[in-house]
Amino acid sequence: MTLIADRPGPGAARPYRFPPVVRRTVAGGQVVAAHLPGQNLAVALLLLDAGAAREQAGKEGLGGVLAKALEEGTAQRDATAYALAIEALGTELVTGLDWDSFQVSVQVPVDRLTAAVQLLAEAVRTPRLDPADVRRVRDDEATALRMDWANPGPRADAALRADLYGLDNRWGRPMYGDPDSVAGLDVEDVTVFHSEWFLRPGTLIVAGDLDRIDLDALAAAAFAGTGGGPAERGGPIEVPLHTGRRIILVDRPGSVQSTLRLGHPSPHRSHPDHVPMTLAGTVLGGAFTSRLNHLIREVRGYTYGIRGEFASSRRFGRFAVSSGVQTAVTVPALVESVGEITRTQQGGVTEDELAVARSWRAGQLSVELQSPRAIASALTTLVVHDLPDDYHARLREALLSADVAQVSAAAATHLHPEALTLVIEGDAALIRDELVAASLGDLLT
């Protein structure tokens, strides 16, 4: 007897309301804030235009090393004294790095916010950067990367990125660098990067009860001792598509699984097709109910999970599929995945699939945008990508109103199965012949 269960249909997306956005220029820097009436916790986030894309080729990993070095004391206090000062406020420095920005934040009760921002600014603007501390942090980071790169995945990710964007470009190399690039950094690299990018005012993001917060005082603390105008941000990068599918085989002798990475360039974050692209990616591979996961996991049984979606930064983007499969089914999984991407590009999406994607994406907003930290993160999106202040207030309706024609058109325009790079990290001796016979693309040597 066979038990067949019908998949539940989508529910109604819960409403949400994004708080009003306040902007002002204070003390040479920008303040962007959201009013959360009655909220006792507040978040302050210093947003600097010092993302990984600012690192020079060959110096990848500077941002990650500097992030850890900020915890090693300041010009005013050693590491122990600084740790005691910030812990006394019941908080910690939280750092974040992406291609476009470097972020440092604190979350504290509203009445402690000014003191916390003063300590945040002390660490960011006047870190001690003792040579011995910097070398120790660098060595710790290089060791952590060596451990990470011993696992399947990082080499495949690096191979895909290099093929899409080129090793000559910073964005063609791993965001956090690799073990060799980080190990090769010296103290001067770190101090020069800090002096060039961390002494500019930046933008102070604040999420909290603004009736109880003095934004001018916070800005004065955050921007004290800074100078220099905003850095040139540059426009979107036009990354050319390959003229045919390419295959890169990353040998991992003896591996019983293959790590799969498939991808091609896609538009930047503020592209007008962002919402329909997101929904097309959700239908194809961005959710557990997606086409790729249904076919490769549930029907074929090749994997525990597979994802495929669009990801984007300020200047460039990428469509990518990732999974891991047993070695014996490497080529069938690739054939099926390329076929599903092709089917979506050529045939678009159905109303039933889109209804699920719309409901899930729109409904997640009411879950994701509840806390002060989540609101602060949403504000950084506005700043980094030059989006209008009402972007998040209108996003739910934009998701729910996208129709089959719009989303199918986005799939047709922005999916390029014929230009995919297929990276396989696995036992090359067991994969190569079948891979060549499948004629999925040109095997690069």
XYZ file of C-alpha atoms in Angstrom:
445
model
C 0.000 0.000 0.000
C 1.269 3.458 -0.887
C 0.613 6.442 1.353
C 0.275 9.683 -0.605
C 0.071 12.965 1.264
C -0.983 16.197 -0.396
C 1.352 19.089 0.261
C -0.396 21.816 2.292
C -1.275 24.947 0.360
C 0.166 28.373 1.182
C -1.350 30.360 4.016
C -2.020 34.070 4.076
C 1.112 36.146 4.574
C 0.953 37.955 7.898
C 1.030 41.736 7.704
C 3.815 43.816 9.152
C 4.642 47.500 9.418
C 8.148 48.831 8.970
C 8.898 51.757 11.295
C 9.406 55.299 9.989
C 12.950 56.137 8.892
C 14.751 59.252 10.107
C 17.818 60.671 8.350
C 20.099 63.511 9.317
C 23.645 64.760 8.865
C 25.517 65.303 12.124
C 29.192 65.953 12.886
C 30.253 65.163 9.335
C 28.543 61.791 9.160
C 25.137 60.403 8.280
C 22.615 59.081 10.792
C 19.840 56.739 9.672
C 17.424 55.692 12.406
C 14.146 53.824 12.929
C 11.701 54.718 15.689
C 10.583 51.756 17.815
C 8.220 53.226 20.438
C 8.356 51.549 23.826
C 11.288 49.309 22.916
C 13.719 49.079 25.823
C 16.556 47.623 23.774
C 18.372 49.703 21.172
C 20.952 48.902 18.524
C 23.628 51.218 17.185
C 25.573 50.077 14.132
C 28.481 51.880 12.548
C 28.488 51.217 8.810
C 31.778 51.824 7.011
C 32.427 51.645 3.279
C 35.240 49.190 3.965
C 33.959 45.899 2.621
C 36.059 43.085 1.222
C 35.953 44.686 -2.240
C 38.207 47.453 -0.862
C 41.047 44.996 -0.236
C 43.797 44.845 -2.812
C 44.307 41.682 -4.824
C 46.777 39.526 -2.947
C 45.762 41.068 0.397
C 42.490 39.155 0.804
C 41.385 38.697 4.406
C 42.419 42.099 5.781
C 38.886 42.896 6.951
C 38.564 39.643 8.860
C 41.891 40.103 10.633
C 41.098 43.711 11.479
C 37.687 42.733 12.860
C 39.336 40.396 15.374
C 42.110 42.889 16.149
C 39.536 45.471 17.275
C 38.965 43.270 20.336
C 42.620 43.524 21.398
C 42.413 46.878 23.161
C 42.503 50.545 22.211
C 44.843 53.486 22.520
C 43.125 54.278 25.838
C 42.778 50.788 27.360
C 44.401 47.409 27.059
C 42.355 44.382 26.003
C 41.366 43.445 29.551
C 40.296 46.952 30.525
C 38.301 47.345 27.326
C 36.581 44.002 27.770
C 35.614 44.900 31.331
C 34.265 48.295 30.230
C 32.033 46.932 27.506
C 30.894 43.917 29.542
C 29.890 46.298 32.334
C 27.277 47.672 29.921
C 25.962 44.171 29.266
C 26.959 44.140 25.634
C 29.664 43.155 23.162
C 31.019 44.359 19.863
C 29.480 42.473 16.952
C 31.411 42.827 13.700
C 30.288 41.927 10.194
C 31.938 42.003 6.792
C 30.536 41.650 3.294
C 31.633 42.794 -0.149
C 30.216 46.290 0.358
C 30.648 47.206 4.010
C 32.256 46.675 7.381
C 29.847 46.832 10.305
C 30.349 47.131 14.051
C 27.360 47.173 16.385
C 26.209 47.113 20.004
C 22.829 46.255 21.528
C 22.012 47.612 24.979
C 19.166 49.050 27.024
C 18.295 52.522 25.767
C 19.769 54.333 28.771
C 23.202 52.777 28.108
C 23.323 53.436 24.385
C 25.469 56.592 24.446
C 28.119 54.939 26.627
C 28.091 51.870 24.393
C 28.547 53.954 21.241
C 31.456 55.760 22.856
C 33.164 52.416 23.485
C 32.301 51.230 19.970
C 33.891 54.338 18.475
C 36.936 53.937 20.684
C 37.551 50.449 19.304
C 36.895 51.387 15.673
C 38.695 54.713 15.517
C 41.614 54.138 17.909
C 42.406 50.415 18.121
C 45.701 49.528 19.744
C 46.868 47.306 16.846
C 49.913 46.169 18.768
C 52.131 44.295 16.273
C 52.295 41.171 18.442
C 48.497 41.104 18.779
C 47.969 41.626 15.058
C 50.349 38.793 14.179
C 48.645 36.460 16.661
C 45.187 37.304 15.289
C 46.447 36.835 11.729
C 47.931 33.445 12.569
C 44.726 32.365 14.331
C 42.671 33.381 11.293
C 44.995 31.574 8.897
C 44.798 28.427 11.030
C 40.998 28.602 11.138
C 40.923 28.937 7.347
C 43.238 25.967 6.903
C 40.868 23.868 8.991
C 37.886 25.130 6.998
C 39.562 24.528 3.641
C 40.304 20.949 4.650
C 36.559 20.322 4.346
C 34.670 19.956 1.059
C 33.241 23.198 -0.273
C 35.647 26.128 0.096
C 37.842 25.054 -2.835
C 34.794 24.510 -5.029
C 33.393 27.917 -4.026
C 36.733 29.565 -4.811
C 36.968 27.838 -8.191
C 33.490 28.990 -9.179
C 34.106 32.566 -8.082
C 37.433 32.728 -9.907
C 35.892 31.434 -13.123
C 32.941 33.853 -13.016
C 34.788 37.037 -12.082
C 38.482 36.396 -12.778
C 41.342 36.075 -10.308
C 42.608 39.530 -11.298
C 39.539 41.073 -9.640
C 39.086 41.188 -5.876
C 35.571 39.795 -6.180
C 37.043 36.841 -8.084
C 38.705 35.699 -4.857
C 37.112 34.448 -1.597
C 35.539 37.157 0.554
C 37.563 36.193 3.640
C 40.669 35.282 1.686
C 42.318 31.882 1.743
C 44.882 30.375 4.129
C 47.826 31.645 2.077
C 46.557 35.182 1.532
C 45.786 35.658 5.226
C 49.068 34.100 6.372
C 50.898 36.502 4.041
C 49.450 39.672 5.601
C 51.781 41.814 7.695
C 51.129 44.389 10.387
C 51.559 47.314 7.991
C 48.857 45.900 5.697
C 46.399 46.000 8.595
C 47.362 49.436 9.915
C 47.279 51.011 6.438
C 43.872 49.503 5.692
C 42.594 50.873 8.996
C 43.968 54.366 8.408
C 42.539 54.487 4.889
C 39.007 53.240 5.571
C 38.206 53.299 9.300
C 38.778 56.982 9.987
C 36.070 58.145 7.588
C 32.797 59.054 9.329
C 30.575 56.428 7.731
C 26.920 56.037 8.655
C 25.489 55.479 12.125
C 22.443 53.203 12.075
C 20.153 53.375 15.106
C 17.078 51.289 15.897
C 15.228 52.039 19.123
C 12.830 54.354 20.900
C 13.960 57.670 19.455
C 11.953 59.590 22.059
C 14.537 58.394 24.573
C 17.634 58.618 22.367
C 19.768 61.688 21.661
C 20.833 61.117 18.053
C 23.056 64.186 18.038
C 25.004 62.894 21.056
C 25.345 59.457 19.504
C 26.596 60.939 16.238
C 29.095 63.158 18.034
C 30.512 60.081 19.766
C 30.525 57.919 16.643
C 32.116 60.488 14.326
C 34.611 62.130 16.707
C 38.092 62.371 15.255
C 37.059 61.392 11.746
C 37.667 63.127 8.461
C 37.662 62.771 4.722
C 34.743 62.639 2.377
C 32.836 59.599 1.193
C 34.775 57.176 -0.953
C 33.949 56.646 -4.609
C 31.571 53.695 -4.647
C 31.588 52.884 -8.348
C 28.673 51.688 -10.429
C 27.435 48.203 -11.248
C 30.001 45.900 -12.816
C 29.047 44.339 -16.113
C 30.272 40.771 -15.802
C 30.133 38.996 -19.184
C 28.495 35.597 -19.448
C 30.491 32.685 -20.808
C 29.589 31.671 -24.350
C 29.106 28.031 -23.352
C 28.946 25.779 -20.308
C 32.266 25.095 -18.599
C 33.223 22.292 -16.225
C 35.891 22.570 -13.536
C 36.938 19.405 -11.745
C 38.569 19.971 -8.330
C 40.253 16.702 -7.425
C 39.635 15.276 -3.960
C 41.090 11.758 -4.161
C 39.241 9.110 -2.197
C 36.188 11.262 -1.582
C 32.925 9.298 -1.386
C 30.902 12.396 -2.199
C 31.030 15.162 -4.780
C 30.480 18.791 -3.854
C 28.584 20.589 -6.605
C 28.644 24.313 -7.333
C 26.877 25.641 -10.441
C 26.615 29.318 -11.258
C 26.734 32.311 -13.548
C 26.801 36.110 -13.050
C 23.550 37.948 -12.356
C 22.454 41.576 -11.710
C 23.366 43.750 -8.730
C 21.128 44.219 -5.676
C 19.280 47.379 -6.692
C 18.328 46.067 -10.127
C 14.608 46.716 -10.823
C 14.019 42.974 -11.351
C 15.205 42.084 -7.840
C 11.782 41.025 -6.502
C 10.713 38.846 -9.476
C 14.241 37.394 -9.616
C 14.014 36.496 -5.932
C 10.686 34.774 -6.467
C 11.953 32.920 -9.546
C 14.930 31.731 -7.516
C 12.643 30.656 -4.685
C 10.535 28.518 -7.014
C 13.608 26.995 -8.633
C 15.829 26.311 -5.635
C 15.439 28.784 -2.787
C 13.119 26.798 -0.505
C 12.558 23.231 0.666
C 9.517 23.084 -1.626
C 11.567 24.171 -4.664
C 11.790 22.371 -7.980
C 15.430 21.426 -7.530
C 14.962 20.063 -4.026
C 11.846 18.135 -5.058
C 13.555 16.541 -8.049
C 17.089 15.904 -6.765
C 16.195 15.017 -3.160
C 12.649 13.672 -3.113
C 12.269 12.074 -6.535
C 15.831 10.950 -7.343
C 17.188 10.575 -3.804
C 20.589 11.934 -4.823
C 21.082 14.365 -1.925
C 19.884 15.511 1.476
C 19.364 18.971 0.071
C 20.091 21.300 -2.834
C 19.665 25.062 -3.089
C 19.763 27.467 -5.975
C 19.083 31.194 -5.792
C 20.189 34.669 -6.770
C 22.556 36.527 -4.443
C 23.722 40.066 -5.026
C 25.902 42.849 -3.718
C 26.029 46.548 -4.562
C 27.959 46.112 -7.813
C 27.449 42.535 -8.989
C 25.449 39.370 -8.379
C 25.458 35.642 -8.931
C 23.010 32.828 -9.476
C 24.375 29.711 -7.783
C 23.321 26.145 -7.015
C 24.998 24.148 -4.259
C 24.685 20.539 -3.134
C 26.569 17.413 -2.178
C 25.882 13.993 -3.691
C 27.364 10.509 -3.596
C 30.169 10.058 -6.118
C 28.248 7.458 -8.112
C 25.404 9.868 -8.918
C 27.518 12.967 -9.584
C 26.823 13.151 -13.309
C 23.103 12.225 -13.132
C 22.626 14.934 -10.482
C 24.336 17.487 -12.706
C 22.285 16.490 -15.744
C 19.023 16.748 -13.792
C 20.003 20.080 -12.205
C 20.950 21.699 -15.517
C 17.742 20.337 -17.010
C 15.606 21.846 -14.234
C 17.301 25.233 -14.588
C 16.696 25.061 -18.340
C 13.038 24.117 -17.845
C 12.503 27.085 -15.536
C 14.273 29.470 -17.890
C 12.282 28.317 -20.889
C 8.893 27.591 -19.329
C 8.673 29.976 -16.401
C 6.764 29.233 -13.206
C 3.212 28.151 -12.448
C 0.626 30.018 -10.410
C 0.581 27.304 -7.731
C 4.364 27.419 -7.321
C 4.408 31.193 -7.267
C 1.618 31.336 -4.679
C 3.770 29.302 -2.292
C 6.853 31.439 -2.969
C 4.956 34.726 -2.563
C 3.328 33.651 0.689
C 6.576 32.386 2.175
C 8.727 35.362 1.193
C 6.151 37.958 2.230
C 5.234 36.094 5.398
C 8.860 35.868 6.482
C 9.067 39.646 6.691
C 6.811 39.745 9.753
C 9.074 37.164 11.413
C 12.443 38.503 10.321
C 11.849 42.212 11.008
C 10.804 42.087 14.655
C 13.915 42.858 16.716
C 15.942 46.081 16.887
C 18.944 44.240 15.423
C 16.887 43.031 12.455
C 15.546 46.540 11.868
C 19.090 47.938 12.004
C 20.198 45.354 9.437
C 17.306 46.366 7.173
C 18.390 50.008 7.453
C 21.905 49.082 6.318
C 20.349 47.618 3.167
C 18.824 51.010 2.392
C 22.152 52.784 2.822
C 24.421 50.311 1.062
C 22.175 49.847 -1.958
C 20.753 53.376 -2.239
C 17.187 52.173 -1.785
C 14.296 54.518 -0.899
C 13.277 54.890 2.744
C 9.916 53.236 2.090
C 11.496 50.188 0.430
C 10.785 47.770 3.292
C 7.333 49.258 3.859
C 6.460 48.449 0.231
C 8.327 45.139 -0.046
C 5.504 42.925 1.195
C 3.090 44.299 -1.386
C 5.726 44.032 -4.112
C 6.198 40.351 -3.308
C 2.483 39.595 -3.096
C 1.611 41.472 -6.286
C 4.246 39.848 -8.514
C 2.435 37.733 -11.101
C 3.366 34.706 -13.168
C 4.199 36.792 -16.228
C 6.657 39.017 -14.304
C 8.389 36.171 -12.504
C 8.565 33.992 -15.621
C 10.025 36.926 -17.540
C 12.676 37.368 -14.839
C 13.524 33.663 -15.073
C 13.793 33.898 -18.864
C 15.978 36.999 -18.679
C 18.269 36.223 -15.763
C 18.718 32.441 -15.831
C 21.392 31.325 -18.286
C 21.707 27.528 -18.249
C 23.801 27.626 -21.415
C 26.417 29.816 -19.660
C 26.725 27.904 -16.386
C 30.041 27.011 -14.856
C 29.828 23.561 -13.245
C 32.342 22.969 -10.459
C 32.676 19.458 -9.076
C 34.932 18.803 -6.089
C 35.371 15.032 -5.802
C 37.405 12.019 -6.827
C 38.387 12.976 -10.372
C 39.491 9.445 -11.291
C 35.962 8.166 -10.692
C 34.104 11.093 -12.251
C 36.046 12.333 -15.261
C 35.132 9.782 -17.955
C 31.387 9.839 -17.246
C 31.497 13.632 -17.027
C 33.104 13.908 -20.465
C 30.641 11.420 -21.941
C 27.661 13.423 -20.655
C 28.668 16.394 -22.867
C 27.480 18.939 -20.341
C 30.168 21.428 -21.362
C 33.852 21.971 -21.960
C 36.012 20.382 -19.280
C 38.710 22.886 -18.313
C 42.086 21.443 -17.446
